[in-house]
mmCIF file of C-alpha atoms in Angstrom:
data_model
loop_
_atom_site.group_PDB
_atom_site.id
_atom_site.type_symbol
_atom_site.label_atom_id
_atom_site.label_comp_id
_atom_site.label_asym_id
_atom_site.label_seq_id
_atom_site.Cartn_x
_atom_site.Cartn_y
_atom_site.Cartn_z
ATOM 1 C CA MET A 507 -29.866 9.993 -11.396
ATOM 2 C CA GLY A 508 -27.533 12.705 -10.223
ATOM 3 C CA GLU A 509 -29.669 13.662 -7.245
ATOM 4 C CA ASP A 510 -30.134 10.002 -6.370
ATOM 5 C CA LEU A 511 -26.438 9.458 -6.471
ATOM 6 C CA ASP A 512 -25.739 12.497 -4.344
ATOM 7 C CA ARG A 513 -28.266 11.331 -1.730
ATOM 8 C CA LEU A 514 -26.742 7.830 -1.729
ATOM 9 C CA ARG A 515 -23.263 9.347 -1.208
ATOM 10 C CA GLU A 516 -24.538 11.326 1.709
ATOM 11 C CA SER A 517 -26.194 8.317 3.271
ATOM 12 C CA LEU A 518 -23.043 6.285 2.872
ATOM 13 C CA GLU A 519 -20.919 9.018 4.424
ATOM 14 C CA ALA A 520 -23.299 9.285 7.359
ATOM 15 C CA PHE A 521 -23.253 5.444 7.784
ATOM 16 C CA ARG A 522 -19.439 5.417 7.717
ATOM 17 C CA THR A 523 -19.042 8.416 10.034
ATOM 18 C CA GLU A 524 -21.488 6.994 12.619
ATOM 19 C CA ARG A 525 -19.279 3.925 12.891
ATOM 20 C CA ASP A 526 -15.899 5.845 12.663
ATOM 21 C CA TRP A 527 -14.879 3.652 9.735
ATOM 22 C CA GLN A 528 -13.383 6.395 7.575
ATOM 23 C CA LYS A 529 -9.946 5.662 9.064
ATOM 24 C CA PHE A 530 -10.093 2.243 7.333
ATOM 25 C CA HIS A 531 -11.202 3.623 3.968
ATOM 26 C CA ASP A 532 -7.976 4.484 2.146
ATOM 27 C CA VAL A 533 -7.713 3.929 -1.593
ATOM 28 C CA LYS A 534 -5.887 0.516 -1.257
ATOM 29 C CA ASN A 535 -8.339 -0.937 1.256
ATOM 30 C CA LEU A 536 -11.342 0.257 -0.657
ATOM 31 C CA ALA A 537 -9.991 -1.166 -3.917
ATOM 32 C CA MET A 538 -9.450 -4.505 -2.170
ATOM 33 C CA ALA A 539 -12.944 -4.415 -0.640
ATOM 34 C CA LEU A 540 -14.402 -3.578 -4.064
ATOM 35 C CA SER A 541 -12.579 -6.484 -5.583
ATOM 36 C CA GLY A 542 -13.924 -8.787 -2.858
ATOM 37 C CA GLU A 543 -17.471 -7.708 -3.499
ATOM 38 C CA VAL A 544 -17.117 -8.294 -7.245
ATOM 39 C CA GLY A 545 -15.725 -11.747 -6.331
ATOM 40 C CA GLU A 546 -18.954 -12.376 -4.336
ATOM 41 C CA ILE A 547 -20.977 -11.561 -7.442
ATOM 42 C CA CYS A 548 -18.894 -13.919 -9.456
ATOM 43 C CA SER A 549 -19.284 -16.648 -6.861
ATOM 44 C CA LEU A 550 -23.052 -16.390 -7.103
ATOM 45 C CA LEU A 551 -22.943 -16.901 -10.858
ATOM 46 C CA GLN A 552 -19.926 -19.139 -11.145
ATOM 47 C CA TRP A 553 -21.514 -22.449 -11.924
ATOM 48 C CA THR A 554 -24.671 -21.159 -13.575
ATOM 49 C CA HIS A 555 -24.685 -21.773 -17.312
ATOM 50 C CA SER A 556 -25.299 -18.674 -19.345
ATOM 51 C CA SER A 557 -28.409 -20.302 -20.881
ATOM 52 C CA ASP A 558 -29.832 -20.711 -17.424
ATOM 53 C CA LEU A 559 -29.299 -17.145 -16.140
ATOM 54 C CA GLU A 560 -32.797 -15.840 -17.010
ATOM 55 C CA GLU A 561 -34.323 -18.636 -14.938
ATOM 56 C CA TRP A 562 -31.730 -18.100 -12.169
ATOM 57 C CA LEU A 563 -32.519 -14.375 -11.970
ATOM 58 C CA ALA A 564 -36.274 -15.107 -11.869
ATOM 59 C CA ASP A 565 -35.804 -16.851 -8.579
ATOM 60 C CA GLU A 566 -36.439 -14.210 -5.928
ATOM 61 C CA GLN A 567 -33.799 -15.441 -3.513
ATOM 62 C CA ASN A 568 -31.122 -15.505 -6.194
ATOM 63 C CA HIS A 569 -32.167 -12.054 -7.425
ATOM 64 C CA ALA A 570 -32.135 -10.628 -3.843
ATOM 65 C CA ARG A 571 -28.640 -12.046 -3.142
ATOM 66 C CA LEU A 572 -27.298 -10.632 -6.420
ATOM 67 C CA ALA A 573 -28.891 -7.248 -5.679
ATOM 68 C CA ASP A 574 -27.233 -7.201 -2.216
ATOM 69 C CA GLU A 575 -23.810 -7.841 -3.704
ATOM 70 C CA ILE A 576 -24.339 -5.260 -6.475
ATOM 71 C CA GLY A 577 -25.357 -2.778 -3.747
ATOM 72 C CA ASP A 578 -22.199 -3.565 -1.809
ATOM 73 C CA THR A 579 -20.107 -3.095 -4.962
ATOM 74 C CA LEU A 580 -21.662 0.223 -5.726
ATOM 75 C CA ALA A 581 -21.082 1.442 -2.140
ATOM 76 C CA TYR A 582 -17.436 0.542 -2.272
ATOM 77 C CA LEU A 583 -17.010 2.082 -5.753
ATOM 78 C CA LEU A 584 -18.520 5.316 -4.442
ATOM 79 C CA TYR A 585 -16.237 5.269 -1.445
ATOM 80 C CA LEU A 586 -13.242 4.533 -3.623
ATOM 81 C CA ALA A 587 -14.003 7.292 -6.047
ATOM 82 C CA GLU A 588 -14.395 9.757 -3.136
ATOM 83 C CA ALA A 589 -11.080 8.638 -1.584
ATOM 84 C CA ALA A 590 -9.248 8.923 -4.868
ATOM 85 C CA GLN A 591 -10.953 12.173 -5.800
ATOM 86 C CA VAL A 592 -12.398 10.755 -8.944
ATOM 87 C CA ASP A 593 -15.598 12.209 -10.426
ATOM 88 C CA LEU A 594 -17.387 8.965 -11.398
ATOM 89 C CA VAL A 595 -19.648 10.560 -13.957
ATOM 90 C CA ALA A 596 -16.787 12.405 -15.658
ATOM 91 C CA ALA A 597 -14.548 9.338 -15.546
ATOM 92 C CA CYS A 598 -17.213 7.163 -17.157
ATOM 93 C CA ALA A 599 -17.982 9.780 -19.793
ATOM 94 C CA ASN A 600 -14.266 10.147 -20.598
ATOM 95 C CA LYS A 601 -13.856 6.375 -20.829
ATOM 96 C CA LEU A 602 -16.848 6.103 -23.123
ATOM 97 C CA ALA A 603 -15.330 8.742 -25.417
ATOM 98 C CA LYS A 604 -12.022 6.775 -25.553
ATOM 99 C CA ASN A 605 -13.940 3.561 -26.237
ATOM 100 C CA ARG A 606 -15.893 5.169 -29.092
ATOM 101 C CA ASN A 607 -12.511 5.819 -30.747
ATOM 102 C CA ARG A 608 -11.098 2.407 -29.832
ATOM 103 C CA TYR A 609 -14.144 0.536 -31.072
ATOM 104 C CA PRO A 610 -15.404 2.229 -34.262
ATOM 105 C CA THR A 611 -18.912 1.075 -35.097
ATOM 106 C CA ASP A 612 -17.989 -0.167 -38.575
ATOM 107 C CA LEU A 613 -15.278 -2.467 -37.129
ATOM 108 C CA ALA A 614 -16.730 -3.433 -33.744
ATOM 109 C CA ARG A 615 -20.486 -3.991 -34.353
ATOM 110 C CA GLY A 616 -21.395 -7.489 -33.235
ATOM 111 C CA ARG A 617 -17.842 -8.479 -32.372
ATOM 112 C CA SER A 618 -16.154 -9.014 -29.058
ATOM 113 C CA THR A 619 -12.641 -8.461 -30.438
ATOM 114 C CA LYS A 620 -10.318 -6.322 -28.292
ATOM 115 C CA TYR A 621 -9.653 -2.893 -29.758
ATOM 116 C CA SER A 622 -6.005 -3.634 -30.351
ATOM 117 C CA ASP A 623 -6.952 -6.539 -32.562
ATOM 118 C CA LEU A 624 -9.522 -4.676 -34.691
ATOM 119 C CA ILE A 625 -7.826 -3.979 -38.008
ATOM 120 C CA ARG A 626 -9.162 -1.251 -40.207
ATOM 121 C CA GLU A 627 -8.859 -2.408 -43.793
ATOM 122 C CA LYS A 628 -6.838 0.048 -45.758
ATOM 123 C CA PRO A 629 -8.058 0.566 -49.351
ATOM 124 C CA SER A 630 -5.678 -0.693 -52.012
ATOM 125 C CA PRO A 631 -3.796 2.212 -53.611
ATOM 126 C CA ALA A 632 -5.002 3.223 -57.023
ATOM 127 C CA ARG A 633 -2.837 2.106 -59.869
ATOM 128 C CA GLY A 634 0.344 4.051 -60.046
ATOM 129 C CA GLU A 635 0.079 5.450 -56.447
ATOM 130 C CA ALA A 636 2.861 4.759 -53.957
ATOM 131 C CA LEU A 637 2.160 2.503 -51.087
#
């Protein structure tokens, strides 16, 4: 995947340079563009009931439209990471490590509760021990 991602970055950079668009690609504009693309994904799925998604995705036209928007989203995410000098792989790995601590398996398995609402049960003190 690393080589594929590097080739994609190079292709995106060439595409942008050929059109002289890098002057528009500052962190703010790229974040806004990324948000817009995520909004387009949401608009495709907005009124589709969760129980109907498998059928919706099986439709070639729906699947192609979703793939296009996901592609746009990835492109803007890569541009944004480059503009902000963020290593995407390292950032994701670091976030995963944080989330492993925030969502311990014994508390989070099968639950959608936010980490701040997960309560680790404290064992009752043994008789005669201070609280």
